[in-house]
Tab-separated table of C-alpha atoms and ligand atoms in Angstrom:
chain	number	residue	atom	x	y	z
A	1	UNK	CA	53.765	-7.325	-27.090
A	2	UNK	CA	52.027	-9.901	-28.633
A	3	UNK	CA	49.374	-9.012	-32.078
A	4	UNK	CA	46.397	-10.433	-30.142
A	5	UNK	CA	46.999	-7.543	-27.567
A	6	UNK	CA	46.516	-4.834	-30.081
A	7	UNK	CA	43.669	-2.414	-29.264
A	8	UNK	CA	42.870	0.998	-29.623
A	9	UNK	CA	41.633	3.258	-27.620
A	10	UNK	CA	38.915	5.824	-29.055
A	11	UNK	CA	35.998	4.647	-26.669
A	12	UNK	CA	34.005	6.589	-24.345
A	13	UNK	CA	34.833	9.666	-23.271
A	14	UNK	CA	38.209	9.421	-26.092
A	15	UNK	CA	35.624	9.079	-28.731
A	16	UNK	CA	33.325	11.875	-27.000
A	17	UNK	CA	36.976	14.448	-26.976
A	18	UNK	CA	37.510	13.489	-30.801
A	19	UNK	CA	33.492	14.691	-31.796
A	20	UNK	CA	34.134	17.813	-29.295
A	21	UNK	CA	36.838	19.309	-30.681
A	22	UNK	CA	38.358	17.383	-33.816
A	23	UNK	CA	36.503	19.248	-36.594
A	24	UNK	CA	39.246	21.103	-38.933
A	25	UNK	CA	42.615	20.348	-40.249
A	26	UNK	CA	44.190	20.501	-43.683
A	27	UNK	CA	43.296	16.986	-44.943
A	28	UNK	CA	39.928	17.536	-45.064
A	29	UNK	CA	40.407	20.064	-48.638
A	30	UNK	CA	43.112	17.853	-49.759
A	31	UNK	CA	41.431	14.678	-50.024
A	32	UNK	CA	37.933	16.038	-51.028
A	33	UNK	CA	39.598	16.766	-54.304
A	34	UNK	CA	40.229	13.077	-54.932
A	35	UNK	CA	36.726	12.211	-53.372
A	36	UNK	CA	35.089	14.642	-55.829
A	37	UNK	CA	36.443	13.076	-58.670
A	38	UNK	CA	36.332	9.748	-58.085
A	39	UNK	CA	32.869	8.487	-56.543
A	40	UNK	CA	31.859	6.206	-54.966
A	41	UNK	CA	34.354	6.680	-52.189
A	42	UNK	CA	34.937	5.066	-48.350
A	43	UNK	CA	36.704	6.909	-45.810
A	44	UNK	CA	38.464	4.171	-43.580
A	45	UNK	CA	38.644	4.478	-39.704
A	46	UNK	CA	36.758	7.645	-40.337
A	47	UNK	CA	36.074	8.545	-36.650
A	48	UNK	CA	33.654	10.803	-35.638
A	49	UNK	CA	33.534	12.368	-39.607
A	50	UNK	CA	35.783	15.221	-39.063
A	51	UNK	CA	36.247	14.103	-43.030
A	52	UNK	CA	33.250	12.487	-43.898
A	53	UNK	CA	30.836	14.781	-42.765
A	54	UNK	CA	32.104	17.804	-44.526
A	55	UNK	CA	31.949	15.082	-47.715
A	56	UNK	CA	28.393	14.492	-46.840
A	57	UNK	CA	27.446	18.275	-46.676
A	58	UNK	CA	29.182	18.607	-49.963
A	59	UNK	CA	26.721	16.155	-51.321
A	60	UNK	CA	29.539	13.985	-52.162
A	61	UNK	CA	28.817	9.889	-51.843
A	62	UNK	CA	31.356	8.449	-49.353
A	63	UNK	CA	30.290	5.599	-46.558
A	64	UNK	CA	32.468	5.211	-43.993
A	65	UNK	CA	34.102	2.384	-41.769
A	66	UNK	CA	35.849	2.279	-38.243
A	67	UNK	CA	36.422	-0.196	-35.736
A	68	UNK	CA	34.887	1.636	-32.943
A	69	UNK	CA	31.191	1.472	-32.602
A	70	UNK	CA	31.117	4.396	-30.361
A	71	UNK	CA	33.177	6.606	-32.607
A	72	UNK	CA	30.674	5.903	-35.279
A	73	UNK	CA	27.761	6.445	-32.841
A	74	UNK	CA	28.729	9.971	-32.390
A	75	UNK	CA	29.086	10.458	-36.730
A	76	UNK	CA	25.664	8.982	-36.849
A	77	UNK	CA	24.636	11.509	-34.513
A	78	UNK	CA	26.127	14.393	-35.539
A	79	UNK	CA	25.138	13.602	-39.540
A	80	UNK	CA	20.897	13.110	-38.281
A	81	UNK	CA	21.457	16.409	-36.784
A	82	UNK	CA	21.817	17.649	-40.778
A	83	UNK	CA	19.399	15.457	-41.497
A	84	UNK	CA	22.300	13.071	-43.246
A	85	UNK	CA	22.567	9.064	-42.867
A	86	UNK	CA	25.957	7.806	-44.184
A	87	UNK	CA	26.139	4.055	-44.615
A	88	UNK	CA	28.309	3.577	-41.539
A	89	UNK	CA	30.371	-0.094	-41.122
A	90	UNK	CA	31.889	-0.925	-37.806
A	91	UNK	CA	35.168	-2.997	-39.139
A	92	UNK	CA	38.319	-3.606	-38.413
A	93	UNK	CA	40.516	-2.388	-41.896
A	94	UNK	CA	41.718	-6.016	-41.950
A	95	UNK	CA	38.059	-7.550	-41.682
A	96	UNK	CA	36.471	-5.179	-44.396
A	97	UNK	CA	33.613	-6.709	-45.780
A	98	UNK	CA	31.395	-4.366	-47.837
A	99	UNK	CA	28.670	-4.390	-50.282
A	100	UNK	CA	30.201	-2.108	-52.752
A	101	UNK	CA	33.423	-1.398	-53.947
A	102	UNK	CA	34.652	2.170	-54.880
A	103	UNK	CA	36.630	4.629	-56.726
A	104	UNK	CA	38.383	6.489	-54.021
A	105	UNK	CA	39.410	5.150	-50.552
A	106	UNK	CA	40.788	7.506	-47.953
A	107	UNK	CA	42.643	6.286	-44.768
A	108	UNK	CA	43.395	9.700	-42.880
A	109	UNK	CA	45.326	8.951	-39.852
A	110	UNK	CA	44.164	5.463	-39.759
A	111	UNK	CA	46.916	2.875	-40.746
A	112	UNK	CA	48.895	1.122	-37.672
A	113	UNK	CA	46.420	1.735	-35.062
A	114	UNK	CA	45.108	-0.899	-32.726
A	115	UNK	CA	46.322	-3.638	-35.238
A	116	UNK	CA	49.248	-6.079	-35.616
A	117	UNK	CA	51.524	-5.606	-38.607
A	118	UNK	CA	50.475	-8.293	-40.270
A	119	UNK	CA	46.839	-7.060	-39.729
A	120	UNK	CA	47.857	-4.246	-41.506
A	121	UNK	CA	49.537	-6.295	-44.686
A	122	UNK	CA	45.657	-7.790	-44.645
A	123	UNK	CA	43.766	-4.526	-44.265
A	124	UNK	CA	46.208	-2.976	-47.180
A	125	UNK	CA	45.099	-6.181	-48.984
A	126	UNK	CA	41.534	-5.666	-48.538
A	127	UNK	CA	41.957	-1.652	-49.450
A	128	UNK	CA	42.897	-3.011	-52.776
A	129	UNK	CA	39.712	-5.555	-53.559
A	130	UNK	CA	37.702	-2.742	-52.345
A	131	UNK	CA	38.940	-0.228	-54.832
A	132	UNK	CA	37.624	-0.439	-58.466
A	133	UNK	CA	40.099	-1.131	-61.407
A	134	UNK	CA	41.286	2.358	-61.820
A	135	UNK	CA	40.453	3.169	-58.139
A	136	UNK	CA	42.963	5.237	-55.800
A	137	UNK	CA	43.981	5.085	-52.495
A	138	UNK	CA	44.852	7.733	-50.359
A	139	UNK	CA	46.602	6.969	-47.124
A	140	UNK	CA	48.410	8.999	-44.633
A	141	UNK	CA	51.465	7.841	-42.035
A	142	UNK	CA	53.195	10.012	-39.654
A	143	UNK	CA	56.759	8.816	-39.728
A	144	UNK	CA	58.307	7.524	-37.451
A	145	UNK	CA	60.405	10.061	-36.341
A	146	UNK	CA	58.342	13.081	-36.072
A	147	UNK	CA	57.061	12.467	-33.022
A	148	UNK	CA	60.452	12.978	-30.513
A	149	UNK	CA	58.571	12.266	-27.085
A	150	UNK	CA	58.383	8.304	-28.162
A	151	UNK	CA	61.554	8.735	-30.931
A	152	UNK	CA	63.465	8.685	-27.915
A	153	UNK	CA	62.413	5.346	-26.942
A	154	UNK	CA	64.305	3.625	-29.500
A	155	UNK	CA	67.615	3.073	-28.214
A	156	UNK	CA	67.058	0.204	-24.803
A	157	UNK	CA	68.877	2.374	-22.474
A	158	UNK	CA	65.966	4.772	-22.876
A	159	UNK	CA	63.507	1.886	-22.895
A	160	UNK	CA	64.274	1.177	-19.258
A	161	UNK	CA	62.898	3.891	-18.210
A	162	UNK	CA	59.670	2.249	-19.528
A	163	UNK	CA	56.755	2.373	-18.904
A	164	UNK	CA	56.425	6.854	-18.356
A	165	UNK	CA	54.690	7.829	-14.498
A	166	UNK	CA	50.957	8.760	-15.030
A	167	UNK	CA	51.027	12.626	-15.993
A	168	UNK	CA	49.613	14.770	-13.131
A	169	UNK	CA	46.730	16.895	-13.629
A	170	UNK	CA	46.211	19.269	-16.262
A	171	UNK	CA	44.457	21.682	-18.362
A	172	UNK	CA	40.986	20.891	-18.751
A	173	UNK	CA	38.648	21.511	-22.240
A	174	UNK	CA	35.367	23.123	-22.310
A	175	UNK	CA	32.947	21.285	-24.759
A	176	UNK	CA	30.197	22.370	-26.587
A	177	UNK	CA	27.878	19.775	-25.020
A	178	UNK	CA	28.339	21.417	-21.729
A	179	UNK	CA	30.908	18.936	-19.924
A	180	UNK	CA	34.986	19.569	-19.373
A	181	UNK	CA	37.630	16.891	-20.328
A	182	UNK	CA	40.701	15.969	-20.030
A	183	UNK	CA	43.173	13.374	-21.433
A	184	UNK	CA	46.813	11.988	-20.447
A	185	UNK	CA	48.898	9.637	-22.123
A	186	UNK	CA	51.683	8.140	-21.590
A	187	UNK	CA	54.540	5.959	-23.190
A	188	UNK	CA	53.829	2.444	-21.917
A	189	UNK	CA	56.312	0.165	-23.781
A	190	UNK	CA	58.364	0.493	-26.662
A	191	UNK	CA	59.356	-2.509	-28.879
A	192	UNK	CA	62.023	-0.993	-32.159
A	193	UNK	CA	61.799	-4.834	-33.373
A	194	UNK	CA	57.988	-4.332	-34.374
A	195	UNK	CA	58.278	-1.029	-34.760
A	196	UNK	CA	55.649	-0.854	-32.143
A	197	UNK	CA	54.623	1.182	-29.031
A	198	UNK	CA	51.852	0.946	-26.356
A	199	UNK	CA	50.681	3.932	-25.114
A	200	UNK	CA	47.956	4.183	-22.645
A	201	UNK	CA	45.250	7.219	-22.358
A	202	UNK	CA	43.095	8.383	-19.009
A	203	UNK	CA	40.856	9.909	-20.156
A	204	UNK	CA	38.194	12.367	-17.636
A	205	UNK	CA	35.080	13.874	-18.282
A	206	UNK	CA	33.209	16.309	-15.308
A	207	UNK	CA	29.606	18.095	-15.216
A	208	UNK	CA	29.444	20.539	-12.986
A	209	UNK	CA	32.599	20.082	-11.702
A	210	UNK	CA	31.702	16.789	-10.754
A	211	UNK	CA	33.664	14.093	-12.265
A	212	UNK	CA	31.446	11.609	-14.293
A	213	UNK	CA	33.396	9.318	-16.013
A	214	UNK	CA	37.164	8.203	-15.868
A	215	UNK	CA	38.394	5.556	-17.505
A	216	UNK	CA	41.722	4.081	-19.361
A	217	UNK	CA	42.829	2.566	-22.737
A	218	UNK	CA	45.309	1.366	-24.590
A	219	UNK	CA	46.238	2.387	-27.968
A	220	UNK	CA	48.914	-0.216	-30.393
A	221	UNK	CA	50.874	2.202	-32.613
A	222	UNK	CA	52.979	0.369	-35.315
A	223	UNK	CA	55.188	2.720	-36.987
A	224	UNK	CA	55.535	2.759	-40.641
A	225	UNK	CA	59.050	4.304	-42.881
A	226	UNK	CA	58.217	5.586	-46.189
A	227	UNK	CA	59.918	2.625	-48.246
A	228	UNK	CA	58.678	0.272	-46.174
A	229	UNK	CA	54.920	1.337	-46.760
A	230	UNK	CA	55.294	1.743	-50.700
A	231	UNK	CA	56.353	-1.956	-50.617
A	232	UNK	CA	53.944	-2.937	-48.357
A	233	UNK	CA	51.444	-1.197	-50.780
A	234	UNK	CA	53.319	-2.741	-53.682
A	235	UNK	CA	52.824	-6.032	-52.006
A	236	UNK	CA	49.163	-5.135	-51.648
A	237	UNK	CA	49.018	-5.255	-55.434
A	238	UNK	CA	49.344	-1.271	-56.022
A	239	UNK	CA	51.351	-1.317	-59.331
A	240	UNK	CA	51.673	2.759	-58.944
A	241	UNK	CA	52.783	4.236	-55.663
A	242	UNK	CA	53.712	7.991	-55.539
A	243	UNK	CA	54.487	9.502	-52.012
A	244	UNK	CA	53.533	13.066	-51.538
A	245	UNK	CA	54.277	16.012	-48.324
A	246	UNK	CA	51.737	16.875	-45.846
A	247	UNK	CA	48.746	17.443	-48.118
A	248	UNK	CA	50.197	19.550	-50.388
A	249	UNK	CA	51.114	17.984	-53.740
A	250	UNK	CA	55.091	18.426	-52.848
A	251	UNK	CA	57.631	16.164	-53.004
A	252	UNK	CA	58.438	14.337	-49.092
A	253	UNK	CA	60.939	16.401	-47.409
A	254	UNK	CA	63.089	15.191	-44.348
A	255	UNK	CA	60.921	17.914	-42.280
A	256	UNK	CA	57.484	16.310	-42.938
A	257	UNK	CA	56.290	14.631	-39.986
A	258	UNK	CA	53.272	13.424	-42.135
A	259	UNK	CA	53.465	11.987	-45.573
A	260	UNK	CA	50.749	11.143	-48.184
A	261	UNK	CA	51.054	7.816	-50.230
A	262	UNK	CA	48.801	8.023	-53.386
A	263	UNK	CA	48.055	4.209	-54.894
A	264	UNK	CA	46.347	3.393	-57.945
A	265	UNK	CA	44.903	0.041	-58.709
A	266	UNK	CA	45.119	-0.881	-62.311
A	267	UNK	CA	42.423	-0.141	-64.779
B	1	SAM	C1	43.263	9.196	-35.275
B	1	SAM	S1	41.584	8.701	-35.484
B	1	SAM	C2	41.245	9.362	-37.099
B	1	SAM	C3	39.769	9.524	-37.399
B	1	SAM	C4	39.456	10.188	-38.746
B	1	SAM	N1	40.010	9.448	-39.865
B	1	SAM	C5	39.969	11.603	-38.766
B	1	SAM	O1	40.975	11.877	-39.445
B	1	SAM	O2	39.390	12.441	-38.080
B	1	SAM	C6	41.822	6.979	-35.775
B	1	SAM	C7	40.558	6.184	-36.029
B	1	SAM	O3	40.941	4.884	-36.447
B	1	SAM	C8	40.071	3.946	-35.876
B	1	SAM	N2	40.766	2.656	-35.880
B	1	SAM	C9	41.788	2.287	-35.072
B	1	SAM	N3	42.219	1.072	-35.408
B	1	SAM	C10	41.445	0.664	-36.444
B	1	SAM	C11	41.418	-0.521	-37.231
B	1	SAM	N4	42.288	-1.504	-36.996
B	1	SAM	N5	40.495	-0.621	-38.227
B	1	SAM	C12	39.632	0.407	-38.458
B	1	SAM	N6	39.622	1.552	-37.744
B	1	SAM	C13	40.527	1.675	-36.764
B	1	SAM	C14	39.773	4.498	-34.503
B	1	SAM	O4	38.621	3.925	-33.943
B	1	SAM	C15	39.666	5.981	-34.823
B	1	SAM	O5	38.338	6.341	-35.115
């Protein structure tokens, strides 16, 4: 599983399901707050804008960054149809370079994907030039243990049975934009020394019934513990690292599949 394999795979007709039907979700209200009061802000790997757009509407200034052209495509589309135009930047979180730096920087479900983990000691790096003195950086992680379906993948007598069948066929989803899709993943490899898995998509989209596009990626997951990403943040240069529940101010409970780490760069 070597870094230079790392990929991601929200492209085509992934990147068409994510502007179909990922629109809503709790960390949208959670992080405005943060975005409201501290402008200018950048919302990294921000997709189609299920975040940023909402931002937009709000008036707020936020520009946005992702490494997929064609997930960006479909935010530029969607904000001209509100007559918005974000400053959009297709980068890698590792290979930021931007014109401005700002006072808030969100990474909503962002961190670990399609990179290597040094990649992501880089991109936390260049999170931290990119944030005024005073700035703050909001990040979220999924730990690594909320997700049992690749949990059990740890231990190498489970690893043999890597990599998963292809899924058979399933349900498909009715978009707005006329077309059905569908998606399957499955568990490709596992490696618990990088704290890494490869899971592959198929992805399907019909019109009329007809199927018009099929296609496959990959997607490089590395998995992050809690006290291993506040020192990785600390290494960053974040001098002030508190770790939060699922957007909701609490203190991290053993149940929280997500967590939120809040990082201040100094003033
Ligand atoms: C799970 S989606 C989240 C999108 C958005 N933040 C949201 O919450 O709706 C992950 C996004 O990260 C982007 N991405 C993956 N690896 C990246 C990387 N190394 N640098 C920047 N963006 C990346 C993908 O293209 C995708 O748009």
């Amino acid at each position: 599983m070597a870094a230079g394999s790392a990929s991601t795979w929200h492209y085509g007709v992934v990147a068409r399901w994510w502007a179909e039907f990922n629109d809503s979700g709790p960390e949208i209200e959670y992080f405005q707050r943060y975005v409201e009061a501290g402008q200018p802000a950048l919302d990294v790997a921000c997709g189609t804008g299920r975040l940023l757009l909402p931002y937009l509407r709000a008036g707020l200034d936020v520009d946005g960054c992702d490494i997929s052209e064609d997930m960006l495509a479909l935010c530029r589309d969607a904000a001209a149809r509100e007559g918005l135009a974000p400053k959009l930047y297709a980068q890698a979180m590792h290979e930021l370079d931007l014109p401005r730096r700002y006072r808030t920087i969100v990474v909503c479900g962002g961190l670990g994907l399609g990179s290597s983990r040094d990649q992501d000691l880089v991109a936390l790096r260049r999170l931290y030039e990119y944030l005024e003195p005073g700035g703050v950086l909001l990040l979220d992680n999924e730990v690594p243990y909320a997700n049992a379906a690749l949990w059990q993948y740890w231990p190498k007598e489970k690893r043999a049975e890597l990599p998963r069948p292809r899924r058979p066929p399933g349900e498909r989803r009715s978009g707005k934009d006329g077309a059905e899709y569908e998606l399957r993943s499955r568990v490709v490899d596992f490696d618990p020394l990088a704290q890494q898995a490869i899971l592959e998509m198929q992805a399907f989209m019909w019109r009329d019934d007809e199927l018009v596009a099929e296609e496959e990626h990959l997607l490089t997951m590395t998995l992050y513990f809690k006290d291993e990403l506040v020192l990785m943040l600390e290494r960053a240069g974040f001098a002030d690292v508190s770790v939060r529940g699922p957007y909701n101010d609490a203190e991290p409970t053993p149940d929280d599949d997500f967590l939120v780490f809040i990082a201040r760069r100094e003033a």
